[in-house]
Coordinates of C-alpha atoms in Angstrom, one line a residue:
M8 CA 0.2 0.2 -0.2
K9 CA 1.0 3.6 -0.3
Y10 CA 0.3 6.5 2.0
K11 CA -2.1 8.0 -0.7
D12 CA -4.3 5.0 0.1
A13 CA -4.6 5.9 3.5
G14 CA -5.8 9.3 2.0
V15 CA -2.7 11.5 2.3
D16 CA -1.4 12.8 -1.1
I17 CA 2.3 13.9 -0.6
D18 CA 2.6 15.1 -4.2
A19 CA -0.5 16.9 -4.1
A20 CA 0.7 18.9 -0.5
N21 CA 3.6 19.5 -2.5
A22 CA 2.1 21.1 -5.3
A23 CA 0.0 23.1 -3.1
L24 CA 2.9 24.4 -1.2
E25 CA 4.6 25.5 -4.5
R26 CA 1.4 27.3 -5.4
I27 CA 1.4 29.5 -2.0
K28 CA 5.2 30.0 -2.0
A29 CA 4.5 33.6 -4.2
L30 CA 2.0 34.5 -1.5
V31 CA 4.5 33.9 1.3
R32 CA 7.5 35.2 -0.3
S33 CA 5.2 38.6 -0.8
T34 CA 5.0 39.1 3.0
Y35 CA 9.1 39.1 3.2
T36 CA 10.2 42.0 5.3
K37 CA 14.1 42.9 5.5
G38 CA 14.5 40.8 8.7
V39 CA 13.9 37.8 6.7
S40 CA 17.0 35.5 6.3
S41 CA 15.4 32.5 4.6
E42 CA 13.5 31.2 1.7
P43 CA 10.3 29.3 2.1
G44 CA 10.6 25.5 2.3
L45 CA 13.1 25.1 5.0
F46 CA 12.6 23.4 8.2
A47 CA 12.4 26.7 9.9
G48 CA 12.3 30.5 9.3
A49 CA 14.9 32.8 10.2
Y50 CA 14.7 36.3 11.1
S51 CA 17.3 38.8 11.9
L52 CA 16.5 41.0 15.0
A53 CA 19.2 43.6 13.9
S54 CA 16.9 44.6 11.4
A55 CA 14.3 45.7 14.1
G56 CA 17.1 48.5 15.3
I57 CA 16.2 48.0 18.9
R58 CA 18.8 48.0 21.5
D59 CA 17.3 46.0 24.2
P60 CA 14.6 43.9 22.7
L61 CA 11.5 41.9 24.0
L62 CA 10.2 39.1 21.9
L63 CA 6.5 38.8 22.5
S64 CA 4.4 35.8 21.1
S65 CA 0.7 35.1 21.0
M66 CA -1.2 32.0 19.5
D67 CA -4.6 31.4 18.9
G68 CA -7.2 30.0 16.3
V69 CA -10.4 31.2 14.8
G70 CA -12.5 28.7 16.6
T71 CA -16.3 27.8 15.2
K72 CA -16.3 31.0 12.9
L73 CA -15.0 28.3 10.6
K74 CA -18.4 26.7 10.4
I75 CA -19.6 29.7 8.9
A76 CA -16.9 29.5 6.4
F77 CA -17.8 26.1 5.7
A78 CA -20.9 26.6 4.8
A79 CA -20.2 29.8 2.8
R80 CA -17.3 28.0 1.2
K81 CA -15.5 31.5 1.7
F82 CA -12.1 31.3 3.4
K83 CA -10.1 34.6 2.7
S84 CA -11.6 36.3 5.9
V85 CA -10.5 33.8 8.4
G86 CA -7.1 33.9 6.8
T87 CA -7.4 37.5 7.7
D88 CA -9.1 37.0 11.2
I89 CA -6.1 34.4 12.5
V90 CA -3.4 37.1 11.7
S91 CA -4.8 39.9 13.4
H92 CA -6.3 38.1 16.4
C93 CA -2.6 37.3 17.1
C94 CA -1.1 40.5 16.1
N95 CA -3.5 42.4 18.1
D96 CA -2.8 40.5 21.3
V97 CA 1.1 41.1 20.6
L98 CA 0.1 44.9 20.0
V99 CA -1.8 45.1 23.5
H100 CA 2.0 45.3 24.8
A101 CA 3.0 47.9 22.5
A102 CA 5.3 45.1 20.3
Q103 CA 5.4 45.4 16.8
P104 CA 4.6 42.0 15.1
I105 CA 7.5 40.8 13.0
F106 CA 6.7 37.4 11.8
F107 CA 3.9 35.0 11.7
L108 CA 3.5 31.0 11.4
D109 CA 0.1 29.3 10.8
Y110 CA -0.7 25.6 11.4
I111 CA -3.5 24.1 9.0
G112 CA -5.1 20.8 10.0
I113 CA -7.1 19.7 6.8
D114 CA -9.3 16.2 5.8
K115 CA -7.8 16.6 2.5
I116 CA -5.8 19.3 0.7
E117 CA -7.8 21.4 -1.7
V118 CA -5.5 23.8 -3.5
T119 CA -7.9 26.4 -4.2
V120 CA -9.2 26.5 -0.7
L121 CA -5.4 26.6 0.6
E122 CA -4.7 29.6 -1.6
E123 CA -7.6 31.5 -0.4
L124 CA -7.0 31.0 3.1
V125 CA -3.1 31.7 2.9
S126 CA -4.0 34.7 0.6
G127 CA -6.0 36.6 3.4
M128 CA -3.1 35.6 5.9
A129 CA -0.4 37.1 3.4
E130 CA -2.6 40.4 2.7
E131 CA -3.0 40.8 6.4
C132 CA 0.6 40.5 7.4
I133 CA 1.6 42.8 4.9
N134 CA -1.0 45.3 6.5
W135 CA 0.7 44.6 9.9
G136 CA 4.2 44.6 8.2
C137 CA 5.0 41.3 9.5
A138 CA 6.4 38.3 7.6
L139 CA 4.6 35.1 7.0
I140 CA 7.5 33.2 7.7
G141 CA 6.5 29.4 8.2
G142 CA 4.1 27.0 8.9
E143 CA 2.5 23.5 8.8
T144 CA -0.2 22.0 6.7
A145 CA -1.1 18.8 7.6
E146 CA -3.4 16.3 5.6
M147 CA -5.2 14.2 8.3
P148 CA -7.9 12.1 6.8
G149 CA -10.6 10.7 9.1
F150 CA -9.8 13.3 11.6
Y151 CA -11.5 16.4 10.3
N152 CA -14.7 16.3 8.6
K153 CA -14.8 16.0 5.0
G154 CA -14.2 19.5 3.6
E155 CA -13.2 20.9 7.0
F156 CA -9.8 22.2 8.5
D157 CA -8.7 24.0 11.4
V158 CA -6.2 26.9 11.5
V159 CA -4.1 28.2 14.3
G160 CA -1.6 30.9 13.9
C161 CA 1.5 32.4 16.1
A162 CA 2.6 35.8 16.0
V163 CA 6.0 37.1 17.3
G164 CA 6.7 40.6 17.8
V165 CA 9.2 43.0 19.4
V166 CA 9.5 45.8 21.5
E167 CA 11.9 47.8 23.4
K168 CA 12.1 46.7 27.2
S169 CA 11.9 50.5 28.0
D170 CA 8.4 50.9 25.8
F171 CA 6.8 47.4 27.0
V172 CA 3.3 48.2 28.2
D173 CA 1.5 45.7 30.8
G174 CA -0.9 48.1 32.8
A175 CA 1.5 48.6 35.5
D176 CA 1.0 52.2 35.1
I177 CA -2.7 52.1 35.5
R178 CA -4.0 54.4 38.1
S179 CA -7.4 55.2 39.9
G180 CA -8.9 58.2 38.0
D181 CA -7.6 56.8 34.7
V182 CA -10.2 56.6 31.3
L183 CA -10.8 54.2 29.0
I184 CA -11.2 54.8 25.2
G185 CA -12.9 52.1 23.3
L186 CA -11.9 51.5 19.7
P187 CA -14.8 50.0 17.7
S188 CA -15.0 46.3 16.3
T189 CA -16.2 45.5 12.8
G190 CA -18.7 42.7 14.2
L191 CA -18.2 39.6 16.2
H192 CA -14.4 39.3 15.3
T193 CA -13.3 35.7 16.4
N194 CA -15.4 35.1 19.5
G195 CA -18.9 33.9 20.5
F196 CA -19.6 31.9 17.2
S197 CA -20.6 28.8 19.3
L198 CA -23.4 30.8 20.9
A199 CA -24.3 32.9 17.8
R200 CA -24.6 29.7 15.5
K201 CA -26.5 28.3 18.4
I202 CA -29.2 31.1 18.2
L203 CA -29.2 31.9 14.6
F204 CA -29.0 28.5 13.1
E205 CA -30.5 26.1 15.7
K206 CA -33.1 28.2 17.9
K207 CA -34.0 30.6 14.8
N208 CA -33.5 28.1 11.8
F209 CA -31.6 30.3 9.7
S210 CA -29.1 29.5 7.1
V211 CA -25.9 31.6 6.1
E212 CA -27.7 32.8 3.3
D213 CA -30.7 34.4 4.8
S214 CA -30.7 38.2 4.5
L215 CA -31.6 40.2 7.7
P216 CA -33.2 43.6 7.1
E217 CA -31.7 44.7 10.6
L218 CA -28.3 43.7 9.3
G219 CA -28.9 45.1 5.9
C220 CA -27.1 41.9 4.5
T221 CA -26.8 38.1 4.8
I222 CA -25.9 36.4 7.8
E223 CA -22.9 34.8 6.3
E224 CA -22.0 38.4 5.3
A225 CA -22.4 39.9 8.7
L226 CA -20.4 36.8 10.5
L227 CA -17.7 36.6 8.3
V228 CA -16.3 40.5 8.5
P229 CA -12.8 40.1 9.2
H230 CA -11.4 40.7 12.8
R231 CA -10.1 44.2 12.8
S232 CA -6.5 45.3 13.1
Y233 CA -5.9 48.2 15.6
L234 CA -2.4 48.8 14.6
R235 CA -3.0 52.4 13.1
P236 CA -4.8 53.9 16.0
V237 CA -3.0 52.3 18.8
R238 CA 0.3 53.5 17.1
L239 CA -1.1 57.3 17.1
L240 CA -1.9 56.8 21.0
L241 CA 1.7 55.3 21.5
A242 CA 3.3 58.2 19.7
G243 CA 1.5 60.7 21.7
G244 CA 2.7 59.0 24.8
W245 CA -1.0 58.3 26.3
V246 CA -1.1 54.9 26.7
R247 CA -0.9 53.4 30.3
G248 CA -2.6 50.0 29.5
M249 CA -4.6 48.3 26.7
A250 CA -6.8 45.4 26.4
H251 CA -7.8 43.2 23.3
I252 CA -11.7 42.4 23.6
T253 CA -12.1 38.7 22.7
G254 CA -12.7 35.5 24.7
G255 CA -14.2 36.2 27.7
G256 CA -15.5 39.8 26.9
F257 CA -15.0 42.8 28.8
F258 CA -14.8 41.0 32.1
D259 CA -11.8 38.9 31.4
N260 CA -9.9 40.7 29.3
I261 CA -9.7 43.9 31.2
T262 CA -9.1 42.3 34.5
R263 CA -5.8 40.7 33.2
I264 CA -3.9 43.7 32.9
L265 CA -5.6 45.7 36.1
P266 CA -3.1 46.2 38.9
D267 CA -4.5 44.6 42.4
G268 CA -6.9 47.2 44.2
L269 CA -8.1 48.7 41.1
Q270 CA -11.7 47.9 39.0
V271 CA -13.1 49.2 36.1
H272 CA -16.7 50.5 35.4
I273 CA -17.9 50.5 31.8
R274 CA -20.8 52.8 31.2
K275 CA -23.3 51.3 28.9
G276 CA -24.6 53.6 26.1
T277 CA -21.3 55.3 25.6
W278 CA -20.9 53.5 22.1
P279 CA -23.2 52.4 19.4
I280 CA -23.9 48.5 19.9
L281 CA -23.9 47.0 16.3
P282 CA -27.2 45.5 15.1
V283 CA -25.8 41.8 15.0
F284 CA -25.1 42.0 18.9
G285 CA -28.5 43.4 19.5
L286 CA -30.5 40.6 17.5
L287 CA -28.4 38.0 19.5
R288 CA -28.9 39.4 22.7
R289 CA -32.6 39.4 22.1
W290 CA -33.3 36.4 20.1
G291 CA -30.8 34.5 22.6
E292 CA -32.7 36.4 25.9
M293 CA -29.5 37.1 27.1
E294 CA -28.8 38.9 30.3
D295 CA -26.6 42.1 29.7
E296 CA -23.7 40.3 31.7
E297 CA -23.4 37.3 29.6
A298 CA -23.6 39.2 26.4
F299 CA -20.7 41.4 27.8
R300 CA -18.8 38.6 28.5
T301 CA -19.2 36.5 25.5
F302 CA -19.1 39.2 22.8
N303 CA -17.0 42.5 22.1
M304 CA -20.5 44.0 21.8
G305 CA -18.9 46.8 19.5
V306 CA -15.9 47.4 21.2
G307 CA -12.7 45.5 20.2
F308 CA -9.7 47.0 21.9
V309 CA -9.7 49.6 25.0
V310 CA -6.9 52.0 25.8
F311 CA -6.3 53.2 29.2
V312 CA -5.0 57.1 29.3
R313 CA -4.7 59.5 31.9
E314 CA -8.1 61.6 32.7
K315 CA -5.8 64.7 31.6
D316 CA -4.8 63.3 28.5
V317 CA -8.4 62.3 27.4
S318 CA -9.2 65.2 24.7
S319 CA -5.7 65.0 23.2
A320 CA -5.7 61.4 22.6
V321 CA -9.4 61.4 21.2
N322 CA -9.0 64.5 19.1
E323 CA -5.9 62.6 17.7
L324 CA -7.7 59.6 16.7
L325 CA -10.6 62.0 15.3
A326 CA -8.0 64.0 13.2
N327 CA -7.2 60.7 11.5
D328 CA -10.3 59.3 10.8
E329 CA -10.3 57.0 13.9
K330 CA -13.5 56.3 15.6
A331 CA -13.0 56.3 19.7
F332 CA -15.5 56.5 22.5
V333 CA -14.8 57.1 26.1
I334 CA -16.5 54.2 27.6
G335 CA -15.5 54.3 31.3
E336 CA -13.2 54.6 34.3
V337 CA -10.9 53.4 36.7
R338 CA -11.6 53.4 40.6
S339 CA -10.3 52.3 43.6
G340 CA -11.7 48.6 44.6
K341 CA -11.8 44.7 44.5
K342 CA -10.3 43.9 41.0
G343 CA -12.6 43.6 38.4
V344 CA -14.9 44.9 35.7
H345 CA -18.5 46.4 36.0
V346 CA -20.7 47.1 33.3
V347 CA -23.3 49.8 34.7

């Protein structure tokens, strides 16, 4: 017998990898010191021009949002998702992502699917200024459902040690600036799918007047990059801490970077909640606390600034066509988040 008899086609995998080499190479920055296809990707830290570098890394997946992509047969946006999710996590600590790695586990390699997925990754890596330096594609027949796959990514970034942001500078009286999301991003899809497809019996092709588009269009909106607005705020010297609002919503993610003895009060009604969240909350009969723990509710990234710097920071964002909302403040008290 041959490996192909068990469902693994090495020749097809090699052909697919040859097809995506150009996409991978298009992301290369001056720090990349290797060609695609080696056992490991090489990157020169000297290119970063940092005297005392800290390397930061973050790894994540797209989760059950992939089920929407499978149903719609559209894969580019989830390639974008995996890059932005991981890179935003690195950005929380003021690091610039420098390279990205991916893992794709798949039932059977389909060249067109792989190309579409990697094209989304490559485009978003270029947007972030980081190189898609390596990865793994594993054909695993009998492990994944037919026509399905999983994708995981790892972003590595670098920051000058003196510029590292971890929330230690947050103080009582600081103010939270919320940066808007584009939709669900990559979290809450297991509940969203249960509400939309099991409870309401919709399909991905159904159009909803409240959304102004089909369900697949609303749910497959890519995870937003916050690189541009955060760079503006860092350049102004206003940032005291940051949080990426992903799994665990406002409660878990903001608490991660709070010093002991401080709590955050988020004020509902200080930013527009996207229609998709309104529908999910209503149709799922969700309590507010559960909605804010599951979804980003229209705010995908939070930046802490001193009260005296709020006007300057917000005006800088607005002057550069970036939307921003003052959504809450820091107070003394038991560590945690309150949505009021």
